[in-house]
Coordinates of C-alpha atoms in Angstrom, one line a residue:
M16 CA 227.1 48.4 80.5
N17 CA 228.6 45.5 82.5
N18 CA 227.5 42.2 80.9
T19 CA 228.8 40.2 83.9
P20 CA 227.9 42.1 87.0
K21 CA 229.4 40.7 90.2
I22 CA 226.7 40.1 92.9
S23 CA 227.7 40.0 96.6
I24 CA 225.2 37.8 98.6
I25 CA 225.3 38.7 102.3
A26 CA 224.0 36.3 104.8
P27 CA 224.1 37.0 108.6
I28 CA 224.2 33.8 110.6
Y29 CA 222.9 33.4 114.1
G30 CA 221.1 30.4 115.7
V31 CA 220.2 28.7 112.4
E32 CA 221.8 25.3 113.0
Q33 CA 218.5 23.7 111.9
Y34 CA 218.4 25.4 108.5
I35 CA 221.9 26.4 107.6
V36 CA 222.8 23.4 105.3
E37 CA 219.6 23.7 103.3
F38 CA 220.0 27.5 103.0
A39 CA 223.7 27.4 102.1
D40 CA 223.2 24.6 99.6
T41 CA 220.6 26.7 97.6
V42 CA 223.0 29.7 97.7
L43 CA 226.2 28.0 96.8
S44 CA 224.7 25.9 94.1
Q45 CA 223.5 29.0 92.1
S46 CA 224.4 28.6 88.4
Y47 CA 225.5 32.2 87.9
P48 CA 229.4 32.3 88.2
H49 CA 230.0 35.9 89.2
I50 CA 228.9 35.7 92.9
E51 CA 230.7 36.7 96.1
F52 CA 229.4 34.8 99.0
I53 CA 229.7 36.6 102.4
F54 CA 228.6 34.8 105.5
V55 CA 228.6 36.9 108.6
N56 CA 228.9 35.0 111.9
D57 CA 227.0 37.2 114.3
G58 CA 228.5 35.5 117.3
T59 CA 226.3 32.4 116.9
K60 CA 226.5 30.0 119.8
D61 CA 225.3 26.9 118.0
R62 CA 226.9 24.7 115.3
S63 CA 225.8 26.8 112.3
I64 CA 229.3 27.8 111.3
E65 CA 230.7 24.3 111.8
L66 CA 227.9 22.9 109.6
L67 CA 228.5 25.6 106.9
E68 CA 232.2 24.8 106.8
A69 CA 231.5 21.1 106.5
L70 CA 229.2 21.7 103.6
I71 CA 231.7 23.9 101.8
A72 CA 234.5 21.3 102.3
D73 CA 232.2 18.5 101.1
K74 CA 230.6 20.1 98.0
Y75 CA 231.9 23.6 97.3
E76 CA 235.6 23.6 97.9
H77 CA 236.0 24.9 94.3
L78 CA 234.2 28.1 95.4
R79 CA 236.6 28.9 98.3
P80 CA 238.1 32.0 96.5
Q81 CA 234.6 33.4 96.3
I82 CA 233.6 32.7 99.9
K83 CA 234.1 35.0 102.9
I84 CA 233.2 33.9 106.4
I85 CA 233.5 36.9 108.7
H86 CA 233.3 36.5 112.5
K87 CA 232.1 39.2 114.8
L88 CA 230.6 39.7 118.2
N89 CA 226.8 39.5 118.4
G90 CA 225.4 42.8 117.5
G91 CA 222.1 42.1 115.8
L92 CA 220.9 41.8 112.2
P93 CA 221.4 45.4 111.0
A94 CA 225.0 45.5 112.3
A95 CA 225.7 42.1 110.7
R96 CA 224.4 43.3 107.4
R97 CA 226.5 46.5 107.7
T98 CA 229.6 44.3 108.3
G99 CA 228.7 42.3 105.1
I100 CA 228.4 45.6 103.1
D101 CA 231.7 46.8 104.4
N102 CA 233.4 43.7 103.1
A103 CA 231.6 43.4 99.8
T104 CA 233.3 44.0 96.5
G105 CA 230.4 43.2 94.1
D106 CA 228.7 45.6 91.7
Y107 CA 225.4 44.7 93.4
I108 CA 224.5 43.6 96.9
Y109 CA 221.8 41.1 97.8
H110 CA 220.8 40.5 101.4
V111 CA 219.4 37.1 102.4
D112 CA 218.4 35.5 105.7
S113 CA 220.0 32.2 106.6
D114 CA 216.9 30.4 107.7
D115 CA 215.3 30.8 104.2
W116 CA 216.3 29.7 100.7
L117 CA 216.7 30.7 97.1
S118 CA 215.1 29.2 94.0
E119 CA 217.3 27.4 91.5
G120 CA 218.8 29.8 89.0
A121 CA 217.6 32.8 90.9
I122 CA 220.8 34.8 90.7
E123 CA 221.2 34.2 87.0
K124 CA 217.7 35.7 86.4
I125 CA 218.5 38.7 88.6
A126 CA 221.8 39.2 86.7
A127 CA 220.0 39.0 83.3
K128 CA 217.6 41.7 84.5
I129 CA 220.5 43.9 85.6
V130 CA 222.2 43.5 82.2
A131 CA 218.9 44.2 80.3
T132 CA 218.0 47.3 82.3
D133 CA 221.1 48.6 84.1
A134 CA 218.7 49.4 87.0
D135 CA 220.0 50.5 90.4
I136 CA 217.6 48.1 92.1
V137 CA 216.1 44.9 90.7
Y138 CA 213.2 43.7 92.8
F139 CA 211.2 40.5 92.5
N140 CA 208.6 38.2 94.0
Y141 CA 209.0 36.0 97.0
V142 CA 207.2 33.0 98.5
K143 CA 206.0 32.7 102.0
E144 CA 206.6 29.1 103.1
Y145 CA 204.3 28.1 105.9
P146 CA 204.5 24.6 107.5
S147 CA 201.7 23.3 105.3
R148 CA 201.3 25.7 102.4
S149 CA 203.1 28.3 100.2
S150 CA 201.9 31.8 99.3
I151 CA 203.5 33.7 96.4
K152 CA 203.9 37.4 97.0
R153 CA 204.0 39.5 93.8
D154 CA 205.0 43.1 94.0
R155 CA 203.8 46.0 91.9
S156 CA 205.7 47.1 88.8
Y157 CA 207.0 50.6 89.1
A158 CA 208.2 52.7 86.1
N159 CA 211.3 54.8 86.5
G160 CA 210.4 58.1 88.0
T161 CA 207.9 56.6 90.4
Q162 CA 210.4 55.8 93.2
R163 CA 208.5 58.2 95.6
E164 CA 205.3 56.2 95.1
F165 CA 207.4 53.0 95.7
V166 CA 208.8 54.4 98.9
R167 CA 205.4 55.4 100.2
N168 CA 203.8 52.1 99.3
M169 CA 206.6 50.2 101.1
Y170 CA 206.1 52.3 104.2
N171 CA 202.3 51.7 104.1
H172 CA 202.6 47.9 103.4
R173 CA 201.3 48.1 99.8
S174 CA 204.7 47.0 98.4
F175 CA 207.3 44.9 100.1
G176 CA 209.9 46.7 102.2
S177 CA 212.0 43.6 102.6
L178 CA 215.7 43.6 101.6
C179 CA 215.4 40.0 100.6
N180 CA 213.4 40.8 97.5
K181 CA 215.8 43.5 96.2
C182 CA 219.2 43.4 94.6
V183 CA 220.8 46.8 95.0
R184 CA 223.7 48.5 93.2
R185 CA 226.5 48.7 95.8
S186 CA 227.2 52.4 95.1
L187 CA 223.8 53.3 96.6
Y188 CA 225.3 52.2 99.9
T189 CA 228.8 53.7 99.4
E190 CA 227.8 57.0 97.9
N191 CA 225.0 57.9 100.3
T192 CA 224.6 57.8 104.1
I193 CA 222.3 54.8 104.6
Y194 CA 221.2 54.8 108.2
V195 CA 220.3 51.6 110.1
P196 CA 217.5 51.6 112.7
K197 CA 217.6 51.3 116.5
Y198 CA 215.1 48.4 116.7
G199 CA 214.8 45.2 114.9
Y200 CA 211.2 45.3 113.8
A201 CA 210.8 46.7 110.2
E202 CA 214.6 47.2 110.0
D203 CA 214.6 46.2 106.4
C204 CA 211.8 48.6 105.4
Y205 CA 213.7 51.4 107.2
V206 CA 216.7 50.7 104.9
S207 CA 214.8 49.9 101.8
T208 CA 212.9 53.2 101.8
Q209 CA 216.2 55.1 101.7
L210 CA 217.7 52.9 99.0
V211 CA 214.7 53.2 96.7
G212 CA 214.5 56.9 97.5
Y213 CA 218.1 57.4 96.4
S214 CA 217.9 55.2 93.3
K215 CA 217.7 56.6 89.8
S216 CA 216.1 53.5 88.3
V217 CA 214.3 50.3 89.4
A218 CA 213.2 47.2 87.5
Y219 CA 210.7 44.5 88.4
L220 CA 211.6 40.9 87.8
D221 CA 208.4 38.8 87.8
E222 CA 210.0 35.7 89.2
N223 CA 209.7 33.8 92.5
V224 CA 213.3 34.2 93.6
Y225 CA 213.2 34.0 97.4
H226 CA 211.5 31.6 99.8
Y227 CA 210.7 33.1 103.2
R228 CA 210.2 30.6 106.0
K229 CA 207.2 31.4 108.2
G230 CA 206.1 29.7 111.4
N231 CA 202.6 29.9 113.0
P232 CA 200.9 32.9 111.3
N233 CA 198.6 33.3 114.3
A234 CA 201.3 33.5 117.0
L235 CA 201.2 37.3 117.4
T236 CA 199.8 38.1 120.9
G237 CA 198.4 41.4 122.0
H238 CA 201.5 42.2 123.9
H239 CA 203.8 41.4 121.0
R240 CA 201.5 43.4 118.6
R241 CA 201.8 46.5 120.8
K242 CA 205.6 46.0 121.1
R243 CA 205.9 45.7 117.3
K244 CA 203.8 48.8 116.7
R245 CA 206.0 50.7 119.1
E246 CA 209.2 49.6 117.4
Y247 CA 207.8 50.4 114.0
A248 CA 206.8 53.9 115.2
L249 CA 210.1 54.5 117.0
N250 CA 212.2 53.4 114.0
F251 CA 210.5 55.7 111.6
I252 CA 210.4 58.7 114.0
D253 CA 214.1 58.2 114.1
L254 CA 214.2 58.2 110.3
Y255 CA 212.2 61.4 110.3
E256 CA 214.6 63.0 112.7
K257 CA 217.6 61.9 110.5
Y258 CA 216.2 63.6 107.4
R259 CA 213.8 66.3 108.5
D260 CA 216.3 69.1 107.8
V261 CA 217.4 67.7 104.4
P262 CA 216.0 69.7 101.5
A263 CA 213.2 67.8 99.7
D264 CA 215.1 67.5 96.4
R265 CA 217.9 65.6 98.2
N266 CA 215.7 63.8 100.7
P267 CA 215.0 60.1 99.9
V268 CA 212.1 59.8 102.4
A269 CA 210.4 63.2 102.4
C270 CA 207.4 61.6 100.7
I271 CA 206.6 59.6 103.8
F272 CA 207.0 62.4 106.4
D273 CA 203.2 63.0 106.8
D274 CA 202.6 59.2 107.0
I275 CA 205.3 58.8 109.7
L276 CA 203.8 61.6 111.8
M277 CA 200.2 60.6 111.4
Q278 CA 201.0 57.0 112.2
A279 CA 203.1 57.9 115.2
G280 CA 200.3 60.1 116.5
W281 CA 197.6 57.5 115.9
Y282 CA 199.7 54.6 117.4
S283 CA 200.4 56.8 120.5
I284 CA 196.6 57.3 121.0
F285 CA 195.3 53.9 120.0
Y286 CA 198.0 51.7 121.5
R287 CA 198.7 54.0 124.4
L288 CA 202.4 54.3 123.6
D289 CA 202.9 57.8 125.2
L290 CA 205.0 58.9 122.2
F291 CA 203.9 62.5 122.7
K292 CA 205.7 62.5 126.1
E293 CA 208.9 60.9 124.6
Y294 CA 209.0 63.4 121.7
P295 CA 207.7 66.8 122.9
W296 CA 208.0 68.1 119.3
L297 CA 205.6 65.4 118.0
A298 CA 202.3 67.1 118.7
K299 CA 203.3 70.3 116.8
A300 CA 204.6 68.2 113.9
V301 CA 201.4 66.2 113.7
R302 CA 199.4 69.5 113.7
G303 CA 201.4 70.6 110.6
A304 CA 201.1 67.2 108.8
Q305 CA 198.7 66.8 105.9
I306 CA 195.9 64.3 106.0
R307 CA 196.6 61.9 103.3
G308 CA 194.4 59.2 101.8
G309 CA 195.4 57.2 98.7
G310 CA 197.2 54.3 100.4
S311 CA 197.9 55.4 104.0
D312 CA 197.9 52.7 106.6
V313 CA 196.1 55.1 108.9
P314 CA 192.5 55.5 107.8
I315 CA 191.3 59.1 107.2
I316 CA 189.0 59.0 110.1
A317 CA 191.9 58.0 112.4
Q318 CA 194.0 60.8 110.9
L319 CA 191.1 63.2 111.8
I320 CA 190.9 61.9 115.3
T321 CA 194.7 62.3 115.7
K322 CA 194.5 65.9 114.4
L323 CA 191.7 66.7 116.9
W324 CA 193.6 65.1 119.7
V325 CA 196.7 67.2 119.2
L326 CA 194.7 70.3 118.7
F327 CA 192.8 70.1 122.0
K328 CA 195.1 68.0 124.2

């Protein structure tokens, strides 16, 4: 077992001039010495990179050998994260967002958990930081062998699908084909379900590691809600299509196939998304899907309505 695992922290940067100094200061000041810092400039048009460079020159010049600043054309968050992964050399990869921040000593605690458990994935709590309050989000503790339950709970919002509360063995990315989604909403859950599904072991660290900056929690309009539901459904229909022909024993997301189909069908009916027209195979697939309780985001009554709709439509 490696007693000094190297952790690559990957931070895409775009339009975070207001937050970059606070964020980078909490990352670069981590006490754990074996960190590779990868900042991916996703074609930002503001002064974020200039401010980052100034902070490094002023306080963290001694870390220059451990810092990579990679410049690329703007391509969105999933592509920026992929660029970071392609340039990472650590034993583990930890994705963070550059408008948030880390707790003091966070990486040292993650590394200690890695050493103690040798887990493929260490996951932990995070804190939602609203303008006037904080809310700690604690995840469930999963024993090894319950990864399928973990995957299903992430998809159904009963565990956290965020990449920012997971430190992942790099080989999970390099030894498997990890797909990235077409759309931005729930892009981290799309990736996390695959990673957890491929993992052989997970370990829960009951520490508040990550601070997630939130704005107005009531800002979601009806139009935006419908758009987000559509992107969520489309992303996971895409994931279903990617893996539907993979045998179950080698399929990291087979355990959420029924959930994906039922949710896509229900969203199409309830939010008038016309997904049955976009995907002619969907009605037949929904007819074959099992009605599942026990944690599904789609209530059983809604699943029954969806079943009846596709039978008689």
